CSV table of C-alpha atoms in Angstrom, one decimal:
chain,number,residue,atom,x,y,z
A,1,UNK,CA,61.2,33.2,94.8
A,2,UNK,CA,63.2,35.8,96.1
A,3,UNK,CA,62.5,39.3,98.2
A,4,UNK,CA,65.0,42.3,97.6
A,5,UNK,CA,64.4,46.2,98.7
A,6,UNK,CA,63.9,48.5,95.7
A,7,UNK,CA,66.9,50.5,94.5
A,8,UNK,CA,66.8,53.1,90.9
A,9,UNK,CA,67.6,49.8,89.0
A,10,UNK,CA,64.5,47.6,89.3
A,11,UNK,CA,62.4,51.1,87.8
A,12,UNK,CA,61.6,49.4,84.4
A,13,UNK,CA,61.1,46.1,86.1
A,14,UNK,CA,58.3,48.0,88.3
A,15,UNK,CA,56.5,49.2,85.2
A,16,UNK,CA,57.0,45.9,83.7
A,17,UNK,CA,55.0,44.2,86.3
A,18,UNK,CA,52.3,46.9,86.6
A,19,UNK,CA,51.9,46.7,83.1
A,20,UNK,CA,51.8,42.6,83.4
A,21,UNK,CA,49.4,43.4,86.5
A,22,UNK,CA,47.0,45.4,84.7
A,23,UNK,CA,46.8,42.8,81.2
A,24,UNK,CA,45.7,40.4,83.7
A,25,UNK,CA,43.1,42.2,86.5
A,26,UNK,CA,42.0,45.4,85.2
A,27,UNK,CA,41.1,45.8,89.0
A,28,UNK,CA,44.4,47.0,90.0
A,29,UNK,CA,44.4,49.8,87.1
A,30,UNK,CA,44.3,52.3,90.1
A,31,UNK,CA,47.9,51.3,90.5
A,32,UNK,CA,49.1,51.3,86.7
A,33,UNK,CA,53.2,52.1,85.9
A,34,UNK,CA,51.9,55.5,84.8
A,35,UNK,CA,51.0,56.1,88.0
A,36,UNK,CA,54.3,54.8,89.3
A,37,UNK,CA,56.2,56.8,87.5
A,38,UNK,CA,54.0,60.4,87.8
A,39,UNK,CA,54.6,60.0,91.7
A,40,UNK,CA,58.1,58.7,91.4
A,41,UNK,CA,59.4,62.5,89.9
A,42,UNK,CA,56.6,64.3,92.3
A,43,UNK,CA,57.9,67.1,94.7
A,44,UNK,CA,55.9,65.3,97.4
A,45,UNK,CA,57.7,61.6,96.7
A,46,UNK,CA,59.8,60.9,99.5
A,47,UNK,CA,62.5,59.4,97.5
A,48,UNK,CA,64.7,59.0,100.6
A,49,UNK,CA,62.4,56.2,101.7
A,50,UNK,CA,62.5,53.9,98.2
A,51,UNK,CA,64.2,50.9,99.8
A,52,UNK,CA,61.2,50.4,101.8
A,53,UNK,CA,59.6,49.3,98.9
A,54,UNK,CA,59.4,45.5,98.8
A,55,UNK,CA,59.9,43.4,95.9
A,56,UNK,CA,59.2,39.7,95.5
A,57,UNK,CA,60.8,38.1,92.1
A,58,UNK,CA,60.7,35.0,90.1
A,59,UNK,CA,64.4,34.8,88.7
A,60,UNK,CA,64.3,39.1,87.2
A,61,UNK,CA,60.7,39.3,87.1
A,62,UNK,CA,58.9,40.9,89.4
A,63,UNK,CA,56.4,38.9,90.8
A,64,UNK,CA,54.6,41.1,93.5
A,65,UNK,CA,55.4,44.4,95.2
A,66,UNK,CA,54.7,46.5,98.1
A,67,UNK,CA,55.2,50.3,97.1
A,68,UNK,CA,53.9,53.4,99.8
A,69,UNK,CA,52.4,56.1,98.3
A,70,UNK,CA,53.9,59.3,98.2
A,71,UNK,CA,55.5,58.9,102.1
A,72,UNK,CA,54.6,56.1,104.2
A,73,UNK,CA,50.8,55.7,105.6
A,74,UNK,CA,49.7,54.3,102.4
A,75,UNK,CA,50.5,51.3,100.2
A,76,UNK,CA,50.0,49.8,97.3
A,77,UNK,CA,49.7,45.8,97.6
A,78,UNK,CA,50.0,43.5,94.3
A,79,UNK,CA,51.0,40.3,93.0
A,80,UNK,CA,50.7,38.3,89.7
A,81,UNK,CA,47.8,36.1,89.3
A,82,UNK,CA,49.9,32.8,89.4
A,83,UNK,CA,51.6,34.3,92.5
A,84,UNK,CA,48.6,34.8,95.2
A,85,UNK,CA,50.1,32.6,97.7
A,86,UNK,CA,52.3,35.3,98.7
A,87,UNK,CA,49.8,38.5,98.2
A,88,UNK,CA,49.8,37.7,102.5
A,89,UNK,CA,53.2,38.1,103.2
A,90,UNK,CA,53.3,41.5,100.8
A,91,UNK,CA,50.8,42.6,102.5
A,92,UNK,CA,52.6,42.5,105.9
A,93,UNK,CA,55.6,43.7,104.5
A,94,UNK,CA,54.0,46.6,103.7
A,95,UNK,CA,52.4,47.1,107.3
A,96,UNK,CA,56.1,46.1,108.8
A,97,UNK,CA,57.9,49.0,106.4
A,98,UNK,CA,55.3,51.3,105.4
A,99,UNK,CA,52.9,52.7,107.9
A,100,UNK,CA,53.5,55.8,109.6
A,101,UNK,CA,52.3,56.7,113.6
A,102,UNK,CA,48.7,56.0,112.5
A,103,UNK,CA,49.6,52.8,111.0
A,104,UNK,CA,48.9,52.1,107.3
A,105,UNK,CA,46.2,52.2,104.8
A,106,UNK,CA,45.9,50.1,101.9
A,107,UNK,CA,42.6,50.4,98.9
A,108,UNK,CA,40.9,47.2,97.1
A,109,UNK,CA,38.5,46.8,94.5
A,110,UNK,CA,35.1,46.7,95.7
A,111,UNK,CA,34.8,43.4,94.1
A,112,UNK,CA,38.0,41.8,95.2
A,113,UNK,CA,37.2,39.8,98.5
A,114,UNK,CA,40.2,37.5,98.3
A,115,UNK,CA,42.2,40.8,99.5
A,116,UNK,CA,39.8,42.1,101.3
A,117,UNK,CA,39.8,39.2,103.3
A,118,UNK,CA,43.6,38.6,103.8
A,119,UNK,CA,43.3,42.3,104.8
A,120,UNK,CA,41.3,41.7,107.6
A,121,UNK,CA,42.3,38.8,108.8
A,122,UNK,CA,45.9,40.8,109.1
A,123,UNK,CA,44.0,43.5,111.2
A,124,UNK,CA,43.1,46.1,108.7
A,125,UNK,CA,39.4,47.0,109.1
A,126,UNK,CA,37.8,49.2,106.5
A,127,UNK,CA,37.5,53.3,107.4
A,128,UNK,CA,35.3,55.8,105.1
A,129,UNK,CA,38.0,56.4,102.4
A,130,UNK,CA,37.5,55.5,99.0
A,131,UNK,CA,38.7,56.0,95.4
A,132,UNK,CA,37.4,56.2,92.2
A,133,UNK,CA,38.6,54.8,88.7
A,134,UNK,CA,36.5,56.6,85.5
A,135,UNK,CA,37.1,55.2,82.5
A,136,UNK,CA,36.7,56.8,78.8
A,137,UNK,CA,35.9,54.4,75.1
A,138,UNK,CA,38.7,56.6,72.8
A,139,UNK,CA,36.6,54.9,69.7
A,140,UNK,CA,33.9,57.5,70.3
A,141,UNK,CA,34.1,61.0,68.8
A,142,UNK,CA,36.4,63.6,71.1
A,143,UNK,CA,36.0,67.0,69.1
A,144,UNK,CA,35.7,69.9,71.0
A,145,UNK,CA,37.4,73.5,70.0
A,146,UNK,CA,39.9,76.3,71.8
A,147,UNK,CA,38.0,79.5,72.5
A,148,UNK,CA,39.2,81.7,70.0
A,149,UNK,CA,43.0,83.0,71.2
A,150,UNK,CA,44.1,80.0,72.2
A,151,UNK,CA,45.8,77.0,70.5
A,152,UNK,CA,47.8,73.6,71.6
A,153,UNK,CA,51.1,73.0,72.2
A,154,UNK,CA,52.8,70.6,74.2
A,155,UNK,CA,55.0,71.3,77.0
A,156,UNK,CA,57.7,69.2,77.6
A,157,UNK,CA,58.7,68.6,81.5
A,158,UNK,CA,62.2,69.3,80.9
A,159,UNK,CA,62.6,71.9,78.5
A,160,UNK,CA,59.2,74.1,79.7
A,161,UNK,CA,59.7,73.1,83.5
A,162,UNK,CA,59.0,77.2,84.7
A,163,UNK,CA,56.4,77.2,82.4
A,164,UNK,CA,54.4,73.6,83.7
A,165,UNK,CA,55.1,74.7,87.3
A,166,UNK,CA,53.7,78.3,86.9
A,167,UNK,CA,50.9,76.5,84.9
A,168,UNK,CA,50.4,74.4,88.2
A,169,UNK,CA,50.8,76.6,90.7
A,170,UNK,CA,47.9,78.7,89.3
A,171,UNK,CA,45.5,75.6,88.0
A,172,UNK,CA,45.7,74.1,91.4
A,173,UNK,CA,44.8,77.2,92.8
A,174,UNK,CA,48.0,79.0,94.8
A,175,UNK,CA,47.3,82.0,93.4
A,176,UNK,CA,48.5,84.6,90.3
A,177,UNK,CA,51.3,86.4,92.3
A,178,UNK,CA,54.1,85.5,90.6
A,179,UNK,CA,56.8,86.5,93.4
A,180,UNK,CA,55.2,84.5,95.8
A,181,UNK,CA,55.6,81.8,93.3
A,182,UNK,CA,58.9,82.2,92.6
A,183,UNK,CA,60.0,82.3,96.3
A,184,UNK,CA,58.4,79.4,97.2
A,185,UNK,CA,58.1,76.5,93.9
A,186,UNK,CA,61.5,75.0,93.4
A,187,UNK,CA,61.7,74.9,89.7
A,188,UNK,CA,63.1,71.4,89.0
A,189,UNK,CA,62.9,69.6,85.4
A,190,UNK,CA,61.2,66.3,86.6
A,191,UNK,CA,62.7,63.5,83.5
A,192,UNK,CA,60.5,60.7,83.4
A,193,UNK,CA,61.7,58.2,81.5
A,194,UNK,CA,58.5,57.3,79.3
A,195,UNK,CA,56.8,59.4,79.2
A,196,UNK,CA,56.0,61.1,75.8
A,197,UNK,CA,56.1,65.2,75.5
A,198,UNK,CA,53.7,65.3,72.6
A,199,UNK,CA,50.8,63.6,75.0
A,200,UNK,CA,51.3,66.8,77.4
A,201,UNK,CA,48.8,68.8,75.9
A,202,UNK,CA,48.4,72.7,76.8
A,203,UNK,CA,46.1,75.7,75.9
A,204,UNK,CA,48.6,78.5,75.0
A,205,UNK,CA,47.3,82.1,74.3
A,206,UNK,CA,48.4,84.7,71.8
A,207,UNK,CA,51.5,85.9,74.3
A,208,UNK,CA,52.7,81.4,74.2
A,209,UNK,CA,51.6,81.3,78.0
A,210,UNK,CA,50.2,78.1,79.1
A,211,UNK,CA,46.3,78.6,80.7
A,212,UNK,CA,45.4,74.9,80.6
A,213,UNK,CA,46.9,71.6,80.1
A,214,UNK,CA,46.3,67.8,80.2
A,215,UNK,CA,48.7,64.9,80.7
A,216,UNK,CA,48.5,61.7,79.1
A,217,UNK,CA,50.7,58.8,79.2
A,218,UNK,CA,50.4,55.7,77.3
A,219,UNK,CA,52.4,52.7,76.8
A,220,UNK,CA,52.7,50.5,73.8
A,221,UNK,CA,52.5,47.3,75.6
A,222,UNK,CA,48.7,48.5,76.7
A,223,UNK,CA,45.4,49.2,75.8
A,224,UNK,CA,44.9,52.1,77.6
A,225,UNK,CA,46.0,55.7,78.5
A,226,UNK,CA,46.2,57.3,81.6
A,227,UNK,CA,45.1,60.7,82.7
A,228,UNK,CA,47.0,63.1,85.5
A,229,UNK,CA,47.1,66.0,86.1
A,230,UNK,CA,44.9,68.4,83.9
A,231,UNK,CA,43.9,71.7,85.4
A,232,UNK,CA,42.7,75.3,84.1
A,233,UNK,CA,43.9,78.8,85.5
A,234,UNK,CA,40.8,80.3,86.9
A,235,UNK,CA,40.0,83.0,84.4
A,236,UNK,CA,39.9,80.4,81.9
A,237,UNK,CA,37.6,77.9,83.7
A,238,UNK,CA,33.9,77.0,82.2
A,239,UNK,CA,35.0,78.2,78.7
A,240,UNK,CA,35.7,74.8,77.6
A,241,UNK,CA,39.1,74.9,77.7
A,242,UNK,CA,39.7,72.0,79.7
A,243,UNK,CA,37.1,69.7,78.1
A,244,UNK,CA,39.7,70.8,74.7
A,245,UNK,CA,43.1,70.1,75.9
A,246,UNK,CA,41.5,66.4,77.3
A,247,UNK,CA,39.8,65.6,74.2
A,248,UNK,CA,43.8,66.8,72.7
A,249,UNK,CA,45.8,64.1,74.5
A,250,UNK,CA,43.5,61.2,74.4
A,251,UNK,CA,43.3,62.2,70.9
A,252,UNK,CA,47.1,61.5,70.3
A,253,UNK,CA,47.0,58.5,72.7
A,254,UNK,CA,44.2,57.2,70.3
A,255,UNK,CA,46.5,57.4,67.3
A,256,UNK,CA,49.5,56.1,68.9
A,257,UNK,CA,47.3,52.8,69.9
A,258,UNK,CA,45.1,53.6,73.3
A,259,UNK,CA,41.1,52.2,73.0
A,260,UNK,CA,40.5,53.4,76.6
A,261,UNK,CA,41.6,56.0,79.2
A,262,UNK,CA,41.4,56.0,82.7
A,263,UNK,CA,41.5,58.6,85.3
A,264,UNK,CA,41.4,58.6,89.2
A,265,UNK,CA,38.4,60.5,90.1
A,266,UNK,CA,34.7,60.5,90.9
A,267,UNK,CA,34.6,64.7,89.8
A,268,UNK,CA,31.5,65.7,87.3
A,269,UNK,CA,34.1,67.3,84.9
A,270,UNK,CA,35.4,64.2,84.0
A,271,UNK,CA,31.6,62.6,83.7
A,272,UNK,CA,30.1,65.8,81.6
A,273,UNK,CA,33.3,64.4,79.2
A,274,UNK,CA,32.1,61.5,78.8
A,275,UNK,CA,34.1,59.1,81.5
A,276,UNK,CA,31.8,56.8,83.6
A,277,UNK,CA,32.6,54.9,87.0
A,278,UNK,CA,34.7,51.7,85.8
A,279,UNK,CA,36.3,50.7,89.8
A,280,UNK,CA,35.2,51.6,93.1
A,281,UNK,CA,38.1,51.2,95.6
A,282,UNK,CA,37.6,50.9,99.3
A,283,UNK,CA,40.6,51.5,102.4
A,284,UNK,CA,41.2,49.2,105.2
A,285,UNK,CA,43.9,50.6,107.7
A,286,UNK,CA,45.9,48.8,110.3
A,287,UNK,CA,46.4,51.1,113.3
């Protein structure tokens, strides 16, 4: 068993042992490589700090790992089933490299005492944070139309980077002025390396400009699809626009292989589509 800091060239070996993670504890789905690699191309990633993610390996493979989340503060902690003798001394790696000036916060499953237990014997008491896992079965139907003047496309995050990031900036709510916009969001073509273009599914409308879209990733090796991000520009919301472009991309996950989906969130949208609560996660932090 060996430890080594993360460097650019253990990415695919990161995925790898999410993906391994996830066959074997569903639990952990709330850290999933699609996750990984969404946050690892996000503006807010503080890619500056990516040696301070810990690695523990059996020969290449990547047996357990300590990775913040987004900046220090948070973490996420795993390890291989066959490898839980050293899910303590992740876990105070991560506290060693991780936390920030009010220490470090790490989520378990509800139903996972074993690390809930290590946790707290280490310090970390649990505070009123939590997170939510909903999970979607892709072998029911998913039909559901564009309002008329709108149709799909998919935007790809290289090629239609203005496009997704004016899409983003008004979906999440910054506002329609497209100065301000311009002044202030870096356009920056984010390549993540597995993603698939055709699973980033937008609402277009007759001019080709983007008023909706949902992200799905999906990897051969699993079961299941991930969501993130969808949103909807405001003067498209409650038209069923976004229940469309979801229904889309799981759709084509579905054909390429996926029987599930899941997304983080507890938010009714996701529930009036059908998704229902699969993991409840809980924080303990370590001042």
């Amino acid at each position: 068993m060996t430890f080594r800091p993360f460097d650019d060239a253990d990415y695919d070996a990161v995925c790898t042992f999410l993906i391994e993670l996830n066959e074997s504890d569903r639990s952990y789905v709330n850290w999933n490589w699609a996750r990984f690699e969404w946050m690892y191309e996000h503006p807010e990633f503080d890619k500056s700090l990516r040696s301070a993610i810990g690695l523990w390996c059996d020969g290449d493979r990547v047996v357990g790992a300590a990775i913040y989340d987004m900046y220090f503060g948070e973490a996420f902690c795993g390890v291989l089933p066959a490898y839980r003798r050293i899910f303590p001394d992740v876990l105070r790696y991560a506290y060693d490299a991780q936390r920030d000036d009010a220490g470090l916060a790490v989520a378990f499953e509800t139903g996972n005492e074993a690390a809930r237990e290590t946790a707290q014997a280490q310090g970390f008491l649990p505070i009123d944070q939590h997170e939510t896992v909903m999970r979607i079965d892709l072998n029911r139907p998913l039909d559901a139309a564009l309002p008329d003047g709108l149709s799909f496309a998919s935007l790809d995050p290289v090629q239609d980077a203005y496009a997704i990031a004016w899409l983003f900036w008004r979906g999440f709510d910054h506002g329609e002025d497209r100065a301000q916009f311009e002044r202030e969001e870096p356009i920056v073509p984010r390549v993540r390396k597995h993603f698939d273009p055709q699973l980033s599914v937008a609402a277009v409308d007759a001019s080709g400009e983007p008023v909706a879209c949902c992200c799905v990733w999906y990897d051969a090796r699993t079961d299941y699809a991930y969501v993130e991000p969808v949103c909807t520009v405001p003067s498209y919301r409650h038209k069923g626009v976004g229940r469309a472009v979801v229904y889309e991309a799981l759709n084509r996950a579905k054909a390429r292989g996926a029987a599930q989906a899941y997304v983080i969130s507890d938010q009714t949208f996701y529930e009036n589509l059908g998704f229902t609560t699969a993991y409840r996660y809980r924080f303990f932090r370590k001042p």
